[in-house]
Amino acid sequence: MLNNIEIDEILITEKQIKEKIAELGKKITQDYQGKNLVFVGVLRGAVIFMADLARAVSIPMIFDFIAISSYGAATESSGVVRILKDLDETIEGKDVLIIEDIIDTGLTLDYLVRILKSRKPTSLKVCAFLNKNSRRKAKVKVDYLGFDIPNKFVVGYGLDYAGKFRNIPYVFTLNPEIYQGELK
Ligand code: IMP
Ligand code: MG
């Protein structure tokens, strides 16, 4: 499917992802028994993770989506975040679980948590597929985490570079000889 020369290193395999999803799904199923669970997926990166994770959760739940601007086509967070597409439904009185693809500086999530908290959900927690600790600028609590990764720009499994590679079912870094100068 992929041209092999585009890949530098595979960081997380399909098998590892599958196992982690099963584990997270089980935990969420236990923790949200009898609650009003709403998955709030952050478009577009979290779509693949959310679709798989939701199917590993076996209690009633609702999906909603929000889109926030972050990087545009660049690979560095600008720190400027705004809502591009808001939720369709109210979250007041709901048990909201934010589903994110990756937390890097934490600026995006920090902003999102603030906004959603002001809408008075019963509870508000965060589930992220990936976490990079090394570049954190805002303090954010991650309640459910897939994997900690080193400070590298990764793509695949929902994560993109200039809109590409979201459909690749594993997580990898791009060959610096091809993308040199564009990646930080
Ligand atoms: P933060 O505000 O720096 O935490 O940025 C979080 C957002 O930046 C994520 O939701 C991703 O869309 C994007 N992002 C951060 N690191 C990467 C990466 O390594 N690959 C692809 N997107 C990334
Ligand atoms: Mg994102």
mmCIF file of N, CA and C in Angstrom, residues 87-147:
data_model
loop_
_atom_site.group_PDB
_atom_site.id
_atom_site.type_symbol
_atom_site.label_atom_id
_atom_site.label_comp_id
_atom_site.label_asym_id
_atom_site.label_seq_id
_atom_site.Cartn_x
_atom_site.Cartn_y
_atom_site.Cartn_z
ATOM 1 N N LEU A 87 -19.787 20.883 18.620
ATOM 2 C CA LEU A 87 -20.599 19.695 18.889
ATOM 3 C C LEU A 87 -22.016 19.916 18.362
ATOM 4 N N ASP A 88 -22.691 18.819 18.017
ATOM 5 C CA ASP A 88 -24.073 18.936 17.556
ATOM 6 C C ASP A 88 -25.048 18.971 18.724
ATOM 7 N N GLU A 89 -24.652 18.340 19.847
ATOM 8 C CA GLU A 89 -25.591 18.228 20.968
ATOM 9 C C GLU A 89 -25.034 18.825 22.257
ATOM 10 N N THR A 90 -25.939 19.085 23.200
ATOM 11 C CA THR A 90 -25.516 19.602 24.502
ATOM 12 C C THR A 90 -24.844 18.481 25.304
ATOM 13 N N ILE A 91 -23.859 18.852 26.104
ATOM 14 C CA ILE A 91 -23.187 17.847 26.943
ATOM 15 C C ILE A 91 -23.511 18.058 28.420
ATOM 16 N N GLU A 92 -24.382 18.988 28.697
ATOM 17 C CA GLU A 92 -24.760 19.235 30.087
ATOM 18 C C GLU A 92 -25.361 17.955 30.687
ATOM 19 N N GLY A 93 -24.848 17.566 31.862
ATOM 20 C CA GLY A 93 -25.350 16.362 32.523
ATOM 21 C C GLY A 93 -24.844 15.055 31.925
ATOM 22 N N LYS A 94 -23.917 15.140 30.974
ATOM 23 C CA LYS A 94 -23.387 13.931 30.334
ATOM 24 C C LYS A 94 -21.983 13.598 30.871
ATOM 25 N N ASP A 95 -21.586 12.354 30.693
ATOM 26 C CA ASP A 95 -20.235 11.938 31.067
ATOM 27 C C ASP A 95 -19.383 11.913 29.801
ATOM 28 N N VAL A 96 -18.642 12.983 29.638
ATOM 29 C CA VAL A 96 -17.923 13.201 28.381
ATOM 30 C C VAL A 96 -16.510 12.621 28.425
ATOM 31 N N LEU A 97 -16.184 11.886 27.390
ATOM 32 C CA LEU A 97 -14.821 11.401 27.224
ATOM 33 C C LEU A 97 -14.289 11.972 25.912
ATOM 34 N N ILE A 98 -13.318 12.873 26.038
ATOM 35 C CA ILE A 98 -12.694 13.465 24.851
ATOM 36 C C ILE A 98 -11.749 12.431 24.240
ATOM 37 N N ILE A 99 -11.888 12.207 22.940
ATOM 38 C CA ILE A 99 -11.016 11.251 22.252
ATOM 39 C C ILE A 99 -10.067 12.036 21.339
ATOM 40 N N GLU A 100 -8.777 11.991 21.659
ATOM 41 C CA GLU A 100 -7.771 12.736 20.885
ATOM 42 C C GLU A 100 -6.780 11.774 20.243
ATOM 43 N N ASP A 101 -6.215 12.201 19.139
ATOM 44 C CA ASP A 101 -5.212 11.354 18.490
ATOM 45 C C ASP A 101 -3.867 11.430 19.216
ATOM 46 N N ILE A 102 -3.422 12.664 19.501
ATOM 47 C CA ILE A 102 -2.094 12.821 20.104
ATOM 48 C C ILE A 102 -2.031 14.105 20.922
ATOM 49 N N ILE A 103 -1.327 14.045 22.035
ATOM 50 C CA ILE A 103 -1.107 15.249 22.823
ATOM 51 C C ILE A 103 0.368 15.580 22.758
ATOM 52 N N ASP A 104 0.628 16.772 22.291
ATOM 53 C CA ASP A 104 2.009 17.190 22.071
ATOM 54 C C ASP A 104 2.313 18.329 23.045
ATOM 55 N N THR A 105 2.097 19.565 22.667
ATOM 56 C CA THR A 105 2.294 20.662 23.611
ATOM 57 C C THR A 105 1.189 20.679 24.663
ATOM 58 N N GLY A 106 0.034 20.123 24.327
ATOM 59 C CA GLY A 106 -1.104 20.114 25.248
ATOM 60 C C GLY A 106 -1.985 21.349 25.091
ATOM 61 N N LEU A 107 -1.587 22.260 24.239
ATOM 62 C CA LEU A 107 -2.329 23.519 24.077
ATOM 63 C C LEU A 107 -3.740 23.286 23.536
ATOM 64 N N THR A 108 -3.846 22.400 22.564
ATOM 65 C CA THR A 108 -5.150 22.104 21.970
ATOM 66 C C THR A 108 -6.097 21.526 23.010
ATOM 67 N N LEU A 109 -5.609 20.541 23.736
ATOM 68 C CA LEU A 109 -6.439 19.865 24.728
ATOM 69 C C LEU A 109 -6.805 20.796 25.885
ATOM 70 N N ASP A 110 -5.862 21.585 26.320
ATOM 71 C CA ASP A 110 -6.091 22.528 27.412
ATOM 72 C C ASP A 110 -7.254 23.450 27.059
ATOM 73 N N TYR A 111 -7.232 23.930 25.849
ATOM 74 C CA TYR A 111 -8.280 24.818 25.347
ATOM 75 C C TYR A 111 -9.626 24.093 25.292
ATOM 76 N N LEU A 112 -9.589 22.898 24.751
ATOM 77 C CA LEU A 112 -10.813 22.118 24.598
ATOM 78 C C LEU A 112 -11.444 21.779 25.950
ATOM 79 N N VAL A 113 -10.619 21.376 26.902
ATOM 80 C CA VAL A 113 -11.114 21.026 28.239
ATOM 81 C C VAL A 113 -11.799 22.231 28.880
ATOM 82 N N ARG A 114 -11.184 23.387 28.764
ATOM 83 C CA ARG A 114 -11.773 24.610 29.311
ATOM 84 C C ARG A 114 -13.154 24.893 28.724
ATOM 85 N N ILE A 115 -13.238 24.806 27.414
ATOM 86 C CA ILE A 115 -14.512 25.087 26.737
ATOM 87 C C ILE A 115 -15.591 24.093 27.157
ATOM 88 N N LEU A 116 -15.237 22.810 27.138
ATOM 89 C CA LEU A 116 -16.254 21.798 27.431
ATOM 90 C C LEU A 116 -16.666 21.825 28.905
ATOM 91 N N LYS A 117 -15.727 22.124 29.784
ATOM 92 C CA LYS A 117 -16.039 22.212 31.218
ATOM 93 C C LYS A 117 -17.098 23.280 31.482
ATOM 94 N N SER A 118 -16.993 24.378 30.776
ATOM 95 C CA SER A 118 -17.927 25.494 30.983
ATOM 96 C C SER A 118 -19.356 25.111 30.576
ATOM 97 N N ARG A 119 -19.492 24.000 29.864
ATOM 98 C CA ARG A 119 -20.838 23.567 29.440
ATOM 99 C C ARG A 119 -21.477 22.593 30.437
ATOM 100 N N LYS A 120 -20.838 22.442 31.585
ATOM 101 C CA LYS A 120 -21.369 21.660 32.707
ATOM 102 C C LYS A 120 -21.679 20.179 32.455
ATOM 103 N N PRO A 121 -20.734 19.445 31.932
ATOM 104 C CA PRO A 121 -20.947 17.991 31.874
ATOM 105 C C PRO A 121 -20.859 17.433 33.298
ATOM 106 N N THR A 122 -21.447 16.257 33.541
ATOM 107 C CA THR A 122 -21.335 15.636 34.865
ATOM 108 C C THR A 122 -19.875 15.259 35.133
ATOM 109 N N SER A 123 -19.233 14.721 34.111
ATOM 110 C CA SER A 123 -17.800 14.425 34.217
ATOM 111 C C SER A 123 -17.137 14.671 32.873
ATOM 112 N N LEU A 124 -15.836 14.946 32.937
ATOM 113 C CA LEU A 124 -15.085 15.230 31.706
ATOM 114 C C LEU A 124 -13.712 14.589 31.815
ATOM 115 N N LYS A 125 -13.463 13.598 30.977
ATOM 116 C CA LYS A 125 -12.162 12.930 30.996
ATOM 117 C C LYS A 125 -11.566 12.889 29.597
ATOM 118 N N VAL A 126 -10.302 12.496 29.561
ATOM 119 C CA VAL A 126 -9.571 12.521 28.304
ATOM 120 C C VAL A 126 -8.981 11.147 27.985
ATOM 121 N N CYS A 127 -9.166 10.737 26.745
ATOM 122 C CA CYS A 127 -8.543 9.504 26.261
ATOM 123 C C CYS A 127 -7.734 9.855 25.017
ATOM 124 N N ALA A 128 -6.426 9.640 25.076
ATOM 125 C CA ALA A 128 -5.574 9.976 23.932
ATOM 126 C C ALA A 128 -4.877 8.729 23.420
ATOM 127 N N PHE A 129 -4.785 8.629 22.118
ATOM 128 C CA PHE A 129 -4.085 7.491 21.512
ATOM 129 C C PHE A 129 -2.585 7.585 21.780
ATOM 130 N N LEU A 130 -2.007 8.769 21.532
ATOM 131 C CA LEU A 130 -0.557 8.940 21.728
ATOM 132 C C LEU A 130 -0.260 10.140 22.625
ATOM 133 N N ASN A 131 0.893 10.094 23.271
ATOM 134 C CA ASN A 131 1.344 11.198 24.097
ATOM 135 C C ASN A 131 2.837 11.441 23.909
ATOM 136 N N LYS A 132 3.176 12.729 23.659
ATOM 137 C CA LYS A 132 4.598 13.135 23.636
ATOM 138 C C LYS A 132 4.791 14.055 24.824
ATOM 139 N N ASN A 133 5.562 13.634 25.801
ATOM 140 C CA ASN A 133 5.723 14.438 27.011
ATOM 141 C C ASN A 133 6.718 15.572 26.869
ATOM 142 N N SER A 134 7.674 15.371 25.969
ATOM 143 C CA SER A 134 8.844 16.243 25.947
ATOM 144 C C SER A 134 8.566 17.693 25.568
ATOM 145 N N ARG A 135 7.443 17.944 24.878
ATOM 146 C CA ARG A 135 7.205 19.316 24.421
ATOM 147 C C ARG A 135 6.017 19.980 25.113
ATOM 148 N N ARG A 136 5.647 19.448 26.279
ATOM 149 C CA ARG A 136 4.455 19.951 26.951
ATOM 150 C C ARG A 136 4.583 21.413 27.350
ATOM 151 N N LYS A 137 3.567 22.208 27.006
ATOM 152 C CA LYS A 137 3.529 23.619 27.403
ATOM 153 C C LYS A 137 2.370 23.876 28.340
ATOM 154 N N ALA A 138 1.292 23.110 28.198
ATOM 155 C CA ALA A 138 0.121 23.266 29.075
ATOM 156 C C ALA A 138 -0.061 21.973 29.857
ATOM 157 N N LYS A 139 -0.402 22.125 31.132
ATOM 158 C CA LYS A 139 -0.575 20.949 31.976
ATOM 159 C C LYS A 139 -1.952 20.333 31.704
ATOM 160 N N VAL A 140 -1.971 19.111 31.240
ATOM 161 C CA VAL A 140 -3.256 18.457 30.972
ATOM 162 C C VAL A 140 -3.255 17.050 31.568
ATOM 163 N N LYS A 141 -4.416 16.616 32.053
ATOM 164 C CA LYS A 141 -4.516 15.291 32.655
ATOM 165 C C LYS A 141 -5.065 14.328 31.602
ATOM 166 N N VAL A 142 -4.331 13.268 31.370
ATOM 167 C CA VAL A 142 -4.800 12.249 30.435
ATOM 168 C C VAL A 142 -5.250 11.048 31.253
ATOM 169 N N ASP A 143 -6.540 10.725 31.172
ATOM 170 C CA ASP A 143 -7.096 9.660 32.004
ATOM 171 C C ASP A 143 -6.888 8.279 31.401
ATOM 172 N N TYR A 144 -6.946 8.192 30.080
ATOM 173 C CA TYR A 144 -6.716 6.923 29.386
ATOM 174 C C TYR A 144 -5.721 7.197 28.267
ATOM 175 N N LEU A 145 -4.665 6.386 28.232
ATOM 176 C CA LEU A 145 -3.630 6.616 27.206
ATOM 177 C C LEU A 145 -3.267 5.336 26.467
ATOM 178 N N GLY A 146 -3.111 5.483 25.150
ATOM 179 C CA GLY A 146 -2.621 4.373 24.342
ATOM 180 C C GLY A 146 -1.131 4.189 24.569
ATOM 181 N N PHE A 147 -0.316 5.093 23.995
ATOM 182 C CA PHE A 147 1.137 4.939 24.060
ATOM 183 C C PHE A 147 1.860 6.271 24.277
#
